[in-house]
Short mmCIF file of C-alpha atoms and ligand atoms in Angstrom, two decimals:
data_model
loop_
_atom_site.label_atom_id
_atom_site.label_comp_id
_atom_site.label_asym_id
_atom_site.label_seq_id
_atom_site.Cartn_x
_atom_site.Cartn_y
_atom_site.Cartn_z
CA MET A 528 76.34 163.43 -12.48
CA LYS A 529 79.59 165.43 -13.38
CA ALA A 530 82.90 165.23 -11.66
CA ASP A 531 83.38 169.15 -12.13
CA GLN A 532 80.63 171.23 -10.35
CA THR A 533 80.31 174.91 -9.40
CA VAL A 534 77.75 176.15 -6.70
CA GLY A 535 77.21 179.84 -6.38
CA VAL A 536 76.82 181.75 -2.95
CA GLY A 537 74.87 185.14 -2.84
CA GLY A 538 74.42 187.67 -0.34
CA ALA A 539 76.46 190.82 -0.02
CA ASN A 540 79.63 189.30 -0.90
CA PRO A 541 78.97 186.64 -3.54
CA TYR A 542 81.36 184.03 -4.07
CA LEU A 543 82.03 180.48 -6.07
CA VAL A 544 82.36 177.01 -4.58
CA ARG A 545 84.08 174.96 -7.47
CA ILE A 546 84.38 171.13 -6.79
CA ALA A 547 86.28 169.12 -9.06
CA PRO A 548 89.23 166.46 -8.72
CA GLY A 549 92.68 168.19 -9.39
CA LEU A 550 91.63 171.67 -8.11
CA ILE A 551 95.16 171.64 -6.16
CA ASP A 552 97.04 171.57 -8.71
CA ASP A 553 95.34 173.85 -11.04
CA GLY A 554 97.39 177.04 -10.84
CA GLU A 555 94.84 179.04 -12.86
CA ALA A 556 92.04 178.36 -10.77
CA LEU A 557 93.86 179.15 -7.50
CA ALA A 558 95.23 182.58 -8.65
CA ALA A 559 92.45 183.43 -10.48
CA ALA A 560 90.88 184.26 -6.68
CA LEU A 561 94.10 186.27 -6.08
CA ARG A 562 94.03 190.02 -6.21
CA GLY A 563 97.87 190.88 -4.61
CA ARG A 564 101.20 190.06 -4.53
CA HIS A 565 101.00 188.16 -1.23
CA ALA A 566 99.52 184.77 -0.23
CA LEU A 567 99.96 182.68 3.09
CA VAL A 568 98.95 178.97 2.92
CA VAL A 569 97.82 177.91 6.16
CA SER A 570 97.45 174.26 6.58
CA ASP A 571 98.03 171.62 9.59
CA ASP A 572 100.98 168.83 9.84
CA ASN A 573 98.93 166.27 8.33
CA VAL A 574 98.05 167.66 5.46
CA ALA A 575 100.62 170.14 4.61
CA PRO A 576 103.23 167.49 4.10
CA LEU A 577 100.99 166.06 1.34
CA TYR A 578 99.50 168.76 -0.43
CA ALA A 579 101.00 172.28 0.69
CA ALA A 580 103.62 172.47 -1.75
CA ARG A 581 101.42 170.97 -5.01
CA VAL A 582 99.56 174.36 -4.21
CA GLU A 583 102.39 176.31 -3.98
CA ASN A 584 103.91 175.40 -6.96
CA ALA A 585 100.53 175.83 -8.85
CA LEU A 586 100.14 179.32 -7.38
CA THR A 587 103.77 180.17 -8.57
CA ALA A 588 103.65 178.82 -11.91
CA ALA A 589 100.70 180.60 -12.72
CA ARG A 590 101.59 183.95 -10.88
CA PRO A 591 105.10 184.64 -11.29
CA GLY A 592 106.45 187.02 -8.34
CA LEU A 593 103.92 186.32 -6.55
CA ARG A 594 105.26 186.00 -3.00
CA VAL A 595 103.77 182.65 -1.16
CA SER A 596 104.92 181.46 2.03
CA ARG A 597 103.47 178.85 4.74
CA TRP A 598 102.40 178.56 8.03
CA VAL A 599 101.53 175.14 9.71
CA MET A 600 99.78 174.61 13.01
CA PRO A 601 99.64 171.39 14.54
CA ALA A 602 96.59 169.33 13.87
CA GLY A 603 93.59 169.02 15.88
CA GLU A 604 90.44 171.06 17.39
CA HIS A 605 92.46 171.66 20.76
CA GLU A 606 94.85 173.54 18.66
CA LYS A 607 92.23 176.03 17.41
CA THR A 608 93.37 178.62 19.77
CA LEU A 609 93.99 182.39 20.28
CA ALA A 610 97.78 181.47 20.74
CA ARG A 611 98.00 179.71 17.43
CA PHE A 612 95.62 182.19 15.63
CA ALA A 613 98.43 184.93 17.35
CA GLU A 614 100.98 182.80 15.37
CA CYS A 615 99.12 182.90 12.34
CA VAL A 616 98.85 186.64 11.65
CA GLU A 617 102.36 187.07 12.92
CA ALA A 618 102.96 184.66 9.89
CA LEU A 619 101.28 187.40 7.64
CA ALA A 620 103.01 189.96 9.08
CA ALA A 621 106.41 187.99 8.06
CA LEU A 622 105.30 187.64 4.59
CA GLY A 623 104.43 191.73 4.60
CA ALA A 624 101.01 190.87 3.56
CA THR A 625 99.37 194.15 2.52
CA ARG A 626 95.51 194.95 2.22
CA ASP A 627 95.39 192.78 -0.85
CA ALA A 628 97.14 189.60 0.32
CA ALA A 629 95.22 186.28 0.35
CA VAL A 630 95.21 183.43 3.00
CA VAL A 631 94.61 179.83 1.54
CA ALA A 632 93.21 177.87 4.14
CA LEU A 633 94.48 174.36 3.05
CA GLY A 634 92.96 171.71 5.49
CA GLY A 635 89.91 170.38 7.12
CA GLY A 636 87.37 172.57 9.30
CA VAL A 637 90.25 173.66 12.22
CA VAL A 638 92.43 175.17 9.62
CA GLY A 639 89.62 176.80 7.85
CA ASP A 640 88.12 178.30 10.97
CA LEU A 641 91.20 179.49 12.17
CA ALA A 642 92.69 180.60 9.03
CA GLY A 643 89.50 182.14 8.07
CA PHE A 644 89.71 184.21 11.69
CA ALA A 645 93.38 185.42 10.62
CA GLY A 646 91.90 186.44 7.29
CA ALA A 647 89.04 188.33 8.94
CA CYS A 648 91.43 190.08 11.32
CA TRP A 649 94.53 190.86 9.15
CA MET A 650 94.33 194.79 8.44
CA ARG A 651 90.19 194.34 9.25
CA GLY A 652 89.88 191.52 6.79
CA ILE A 653 91.84 190.42 3.41
CA ASP A 654 90.81 187.55 1.15
CA VAL A 655 90.11 184.11 2.29
CA ILE A 656 90.38 181.18 -0.49
CA GLN A 657 89.13 178.10 1.25
CA ALA A 658 90.70 174.84 0.18
CA PRO A 659 88.95 172.30 2.30
CA THR A 660 90.38 169.06 2.78
CA THR A 661 87.87 166.85 4.60
CA LEU A 662 84.13 166.28 3.41
CA LEU A 663 82.77 168.17 6.58
CA ALA A 664 85.18 171.07 5.57
CA MET A 665 83.83 170.59 1.72
CA VAL A 666 80.03 170.67 2.84
CA ASP A 667 79.88 172.76 5.76
CA SER A 668 82.78 174.74 7.42
CA SER A 669 84.23 176.29 4.38
CA VAL A 670 80.91 177.26 3.25
CA GLY A 671 78.94 180.15 4.70
CA GLY A 672 81.87 182.53 6.37
CA LYS A 673 81.79 181.70 10.01
CA THR A 674 85.43 181.80 11.47
CA ALA A 675 86.51 181.27 15.17
CA VAL A 676 89.00 179.63 17.46
CA ASP A 677 88.03 178.08 20.86
CA LEU A 678 88.68 179.58 24.26
CA PRO A 679 89.11 176.95 27.16
CA THR A 680 85.88 177.54 28.18
CA GLY A 681 84.31 176.63 25.25
CA LYS A 682 84.41 176.08 21.41
CA ASN A 683 84.20 178.74 18.91
CA LEU A 684 83.59 181.39 21.35
CA VAL A 685 85.99 183.89 19.46
CA GLY A 686 85.24 184.71 15.79
CA ALA A 687 83.81 186.75 13.19
CA PHE A 688 81.30 186.28 10.15
CA HIS A 689 83.67 186.64 6.82
CA PRO A 690 82.87 185.17 3.81
CA PRO A 691 85.55 183.27 1.77
CA ARG A 692 86.61 185.25 -1.55
CA ALA A 693 86.42 181.49 -3.35
CA VAL A 694 86.00 177.89 -2.38
CA LEU A 695 88.15 175.25 -4.05
CA ALA A 696 87.23 171.72 -2.83
CA ASP A 697 89.50 169.19 -4.87
CA THR A 698 87.99 165.76 -4.48
CA THR A 699 90.67 163.92 -4.73
CA VAL A 700 92.20 165.10 -1.65
CA LEU A 701 89.50 162.79 0.19
CA GLN A 702 91.70 159.34 -0.89
CA THR A 703 93.97 160.45 1.92
CA LEU A 704 91.36 161.17 4.18
CA PRO A 705 91.09 158.68 7.46
CA GLY A 706 87.85 156.68 6.88
CA ARG A 707 86.37 157.73 10.32
CA GLU A 708 86.79 161.51 8.88
CA LEU A 709 85.25 160.31 5.74
CA ARG A 710 82.11 159.05 7.68
CA ALA A 711 81.99 162.09 10.10
CA GLY A 712 81.50 164.45 7.08
CA LEU A 713 78.76 162.14 5.73
CA ALA A 714 76.85 162.40 8.65
CA GLU A 715 76.73 166.17 7.56
CA VAL A 716 75.66 165.24 3.95
CA VAL A 717 73.01 163.17 5.43
CA LYS A 718 71.83 165.93 7.90
CA TYR A 719 70.99 168.06 4.70
CA GLY A 720 68.70 165.56 3.47
CA ALA A 721 66.86 164.86 6.84
CA ILE A 722 66.24 168.90 7.17
CA PHE A 723 65.85 169.87 3.66
CA ASP A 724 64.76 167.44 1.20
CA ALA A 725 63.77 163.89 1.12
CA ARG A 726 64.31 163.26 -2.15
CA PHE A 727 68.26 163.83 -1.28
CA LEU A 728 67.68 161.33 1.34
CA ASP A 729 66.68 158.84 -1.61
CA TRP A 730 69.39 159.52 -3.72
CA LEU A 731 71.79 159.00 -0.73
CA GLU A 732 70.51 155.73 -0.02
CA GLY A 733 70.94 154.59 -3.62
CA HIS A 734 74.71 155.84 -3.82
CA VAL A 735 75.87 154.29 -0.52
CA ASP A 736 78.63 152.19 -2.34
CA PRO A 737 79.93 154.91 -4.62
CA LEU A 738 80.20 157.54 -1.92
CA LEU A 739 82.02 155.08 0.66
CA ALA A 740 84.29 154.18 -2.56
CA LEU A 741 85.02 157.84 -3.25
CA ASP A 742 83.78 157.87 -6.72
CA ASP A 743 84.60 161.52 -8.25
CA ALA A 744 81.54 162.27 -9.87
CA THR A 745 79.38 160.85 -6.79
CA ILE A 746 81.33 162.61 -4.04
CA ALA A 747 80.94 165.98 -6.46
CA GLU A 748 77.38 165.55 -6.70
CA ALA A 749 77.10 165.07 -2.68
CA VAL A 750 79.02 168.18 -1.81
CA ALA A 751 77.37 170.29 -4.39
CA ARG A 752 73.99 169.51 -3.38
CA SER A 753 74.78 170.01 0.06
CA CYS A 754 76.52 173.30 -0.77
CA ARG A 755 73.57 174.51 -2.37
CA PHE A 756 71.35 173.84 0.90
CA LYS A 757 73.91 175.66 2.76
CA ALA A 758 74.31 178.39 0.10
CA GLU A 759 70.21 178.59 0.25
CA VAL A 760 70.16 178.87 4.34
CA VAL A 761 73.22 181.19 4.68
CA GLU A 762 71.69 183.70 1.95
CA ARG A 763 68.71 183.71 3.97
CA ASP A 764 69.85 184.14 7.35
CA MET A 765 73.66 185.00 7.34
CA PHE A 766 73.72 185.79 10.87
CA GLU A 767 72.11 182.88 12.58
CA GLN A 768 68.93 184.72 13.43
CA GLY A 769 66.62 182.49 11.96
CA ASP A 770 66.50 179.10 9.86
CA ARG A 771 70.14 178.64 9.99
CA ALA A 772 69.52 177.06 13.44
CA LEU A 773 67.75 174.26 11.50
CA LEU A 774 71.75 173.28 10.54
CA ASN A 775 71.91 172.30 14.20
CA PHE A 776 69.45 168.71 13.66
CA GLY A 777 71.03 166.41 16.12
CA HIS A 778 73.68 168.80 17.55
CA THR A 779 71.80 169.71 20.83
CA PHE A 780 72.05 165.60 21.59
CA GLY A 781 75.60 165.51 19.74
CA HIS A 782 77.24 168.38 21.65
CA ALA A 783 76.10 166.72 25.03
CA ILE A 784 77.58 163.37 24.07
CA GLU A 785 80.59 165.21 22.65
CA THR A 786 80.90 167.09 26.10
CA GLU A 787 80.30 164.37 28.19
CA GLN A 788 83.11 162.21 26.65
CA GLY A 789 85.56 165.03 27.26
CA TYR A 790 86.02 165.37 23.35
CA ALA A 791 87.73 162.55 22.85
CA GLY A 792 87.18 161.72 19.40
CA ALA A 793 90.35 162.17 18.09
CA SER A 794 92.05 159.73 20.73
CA GLY A 795 89.30 157.02 19.82
CA ALA A 796 88.20 156.99 23.17
CA GLY A 797 84.83 158.68 22.50
CA LEU A 798 82.93 159.81 19.58
CA ASN A 799 83.77 162.61 16.71
CA HIS A 800 81.83 165.48 15.94
CA GLY A 801 80.16 163.77 13.06
CA GLU A 802 79.69 160.14 14.88
CA ALA A 803 77.97 162.35 17.60
CA VAL A 804 75.71 164.34 15.30
CA ALA A 805 74.71 161.00 13.89
CA VAL A 806 73.41 159.59 17.12
CA GLY A 807 72.19 163.42 17.81
CA MET A 808 69.96 162.98 14.40
CA VAL A 809 68.84 159.44 15.51
CA LEU A 810 67.77 160.87 18.83
CA ALA A 811 65.94 163.85 17.62
CA ALA A 812 64.10 161.84 14.69
CA ARG A 813 62.84 159.40 17.76
CA LEU A 814 62.14 162.29 20.19
CA SER A 815 60.17 163.87 16.96
CA ALA A 816 58.27 160.51 16.85
CA ASP A 817 57.38 159.75 20.49
CA LEU A 818 55.82 163.83 20.61
CA GLY A 819 53.54 163.01 17.88
CA LEU A 820 55.25 165.20 15.44
CA ALA A 821 56.39 162.77 12.77
CA PRO A 822 56.06 159.25 11.77
CA ALA A 823 58.40 156.71 13.69
CA ALA A 824 59.10 155.00 10.27
CA ASP A 825 61.12 158.27 9.32
CA ALA A 826 63.50 157.78 12.26
CA GLU A 827 64.07 154.31 11.16
CA ARG A 828 64.73 155.33 7.69
CA LEU A 829 67.36 157.73 8.77
CA THR A 830 68.83 155.36 11.34
CA ALA A 831 69.26 152.60 8.34
CA LEU A 832 71.01 155.23 6.17
CA LEU A 833 73.47 156.01 8.84
CA GLU A 834 74.28 152.37 9.60
CA ARG A 835 75.14 151.71 6.15
CA PHE A 836 77.55 154.50 6.29
CA ALA A 837 79.02 152.62 9.44
CA LEU A 838 77.94 155.44 11.85
CA PRO A 839 76.84 154.93 15.41
CA VAL A 840 73.09 155.15 15.77
CA SER A 841 73.06 154.70 19.59
CA VAL A 842 73.97 156.58 22.94
CA PRO A 843 77.67 154.95 23.84
CA GLY A 844 77.60 152.89 26.86
CA GLY A 845 78.70 154.29 30.19
CA LEU A 846 76.53 158.13 29.67
CA ALA A 847 73.97 158.64 32.41
CA PRO A 848 71.22 160.18 30.45
CA GLU A 849 70.78 162.72 33.56
CA ALA A 850 74.10 163.90 32.96
CA LEU A 851 73.64 164.22 29.10
CA LEU A 852 70.25 166.41 29.81
CA ALA A 853 72.17 168.20 32.24
CA ARG A 854 74.60 169.31 29.45
CA MET A 855 71.96 170.31 26.82
CA ARG A 856 70.71 172.73 29.58
CA LEU A 857 74.16 174.29 29.34
CA ASP A 858 74.56 174.34 25.92
CA LYS A 859 74.07 177.64 23.66
CA LYS A 860 70.92 176.20 21.96
CA ALA A 861 69.27 176.29 25.28
CA ASP A 862 67.41 179.76 26.10
CA ALA A 863 65.31 180.93 29.08
CA ASN A 864 62.48 179.11 28.05
CA GLY A 865 64.01 175.94 28.58
CA LEU A 866 65.29 173.28 26.46
CA ARG A 867 64.94 174.14 22.39
CA PHE A 868 65.54 171.14 19.57
CA ILE A 869 65.63 170.85 16.26
CA LEU A 870 62.77 168.39 15.54
CA TRP A 871 61.63 167.11 12.24
CA GLU A 872 57.80 166.80 10.96
CA ARG A 873 58.83 164.16 8.30
CA ALA A 874 62.07 163.47 6.48
CA GLY A 875 63.26 166.59 4.57
CA SER A 876 61.25 169.37 7.07
CA ALA A 877 62.48 170.38 10.25
CA ARG A 878 61.24 173.07 12.41
CA VAL A 879 62.36 174.55 15.91
CA VAL A 880 60.72 173.34 18.89
CA ARG A 881 60.89 174.62 22.14
CA ASP A 882 59.66 173.68 25.62
CA VAL A 883 60.12 169.97 25.24
CA PRO A 884 59.36 168.12 28.57
CA ASP A 885 62.32 166.73 30.11
CA ASP A 886 60.44 162.94 30.36
CA ALA A 887 60.47 162.82 26.81
CA VAL A 888 64.04 163.70 26.33
CA LEU A 889 65.16 161.31 28.86
CA ALA A 890 62.84 158.51 27.34
CA VAL A 891 64.99 158.55 24.20
CA LEU A 892 68.12 159.06 25.76
CA ARG A 893 67.42 155.81 27.49
CA GLY A 894 66.43 154.20 24.38
CA ARG A 895 63.00 153.83 25.21
P1 LIG B 695 89.92 168.58 11.23
O1 LIG B 695 90.11 169.91 10.60
O2 LIG B 695 90.71 168.63 12.77
O3 LIG B 695 90.24 167.41 10.11
C1 LIG B 695 90.47 166.11 10.69
C2 LIG B 695 91.78 165.31 10.76
O4 LIG B 695 91.97 165.16 9.17
C3 LIG B 695 92.72 166.32 11.37
O5 LIG B 695 93.60 165.21 11.69
C4 LIG B 695 93.39 166.51 9.72
O6 LIG B 695 94.70 166.89 9.93
C5 LIG B 695 93.28 165.45 9.12
N1 LIG B 695 92.93 165.85 7.45
C6 LIG B 695 92.62 166.85 6.90
N2 LIG B 695 92.37 166.30 5.26
C7 LIG B 695 93.34 165.78 5.37
C8 LIG B 695 93.46 164.87 3.96
N3 LIG B 695 92.92 165.17 3.15
N4 LIG B 695 94.34 163.49 4.48
C9 LIG B 695 94.62 163.32 5.47
N5 LIG B 695 94.17 163.57 6.59
C10 LIG B 695 93.63 165.04 6.72
O7 LIG B 695 88.16 168.35 11.60
P2 LIG B 695 86.85 168.94 10.31
O8 LIG B 695 86.23 167.78 10.81
O9 LIG B 695 87.78 168.65 9.01
O10 LIG B 695 86.62 170.24 11.17
C11 LIG B 695 85.91 170.37 12.27
C12 LIG B 695 86.19 171.61 12.89
O11 LIG B 695 85.24 172.41 11.70
C13 LIG B 695 85.69 172.20 14.03
O12 LIG B 695 86.30 173.10 14.78
C14 LIG B 695 84.35 172.80 14.01
O13 LIG B 695 84.12 173.62 14.92
C15 LIG B 695 84.20 173.34 12.64
N6 LIG B 695 83.44 173.75 11.76
C16 LIG B 695 83.13 175.08 11.61
C17 LIG B 695 81.91 175.37 10.59
C18 LIG B 695 81.63 176.69 10.27
O14 LIG B 695 80.71 177.18 9.80
N7 LIG B 695 82.71 177.34 10.35
C19 LIG B 695 80.84 174.36 10.29
C20 LIG B 695 81.05 173.10 10.94
C21 LIG B 695 82.18 172.60 11.73
#
């Protein structure tokens, strides 16, 4: 295992994902992705005080004459709005950003999505360099080119497909990430093994302790392998018309839980996204077993692994199964033919299943 890894993402606009300790101080690595004279560092008010000056100093040292400015948003999903997006593009205007300017998205998925969308829209599209600082952003949101902001009516409703020019994931920044956010990212890492490769699940089972201890080489290996899975899907299905949907394993149940709890994860009064996905994956695996599609032992194996990462594996108390079912009907993954789930045939092999009977869904939600 190496602490410095690179993953290529193909397609019409190929780019590299570099994963290594120290990248945010590596001016050459950052500047290599720049084409013009302007860079806007976009971050949030948790991440900027920790890392923004280091990125800016590294950039200006490597590229004297580069005009760098910073725009910082308040942290949190509820700030991923059109109003903040407008502020971000105004910051590009104030910088005098030209068509060859770059946006450097320094933060988690919220910053990555909003800054990516600003980059997609400014002068009809400029370069975006993703510098993810959460594990979730490293393994998921920074790769694949989906950018968006939320509306009061729903998440990610306004956005664009806009692949980044480069992704630079500095594994040392995870040291300051709250433990709960780290575990949320680990849920998404487990998801790749669950849907694509049982051998990756074997590997995760053998590396729980070094992952939780943030060993550089082990984290880099987990991020690189996750990015490779995501890259393969994105290359095959950029616009989510086919098997990119498999990435939603656990998400139909997970979204229903998040919505029913009123997205209270950040305040600690509910599950965050990764935690809800962990519960959702367990429910999807149990539903697969109940429908006779997959061995029950595989569901138990997945549950045991998630528990070792200290992730929740059952529906939180106080949520009515019927209310969760009603939420799932409103989810955008439901279609005219009824409820559609990503289920598995065994650990490492998922598929879309339509017309799942309500009774079977209610039974797993009730925990029997
Ligand atoms: P986030 O961006 O809200 O970050 C979580 C918290 O950690 C924030 O409070 C942030 O300030 C803080 N933080 C980030 N890095 C830190 C660090 N190194 N040290 C200390 N604190 C740090 O959440 P997230 O889980 O990274 O991303 C969730 C978002 O990603 C959602 O909006 C979701 O819709 C989006 N997403 C997008 C895609 C995609 O394909 N575009 C995929 C998955 C998720």
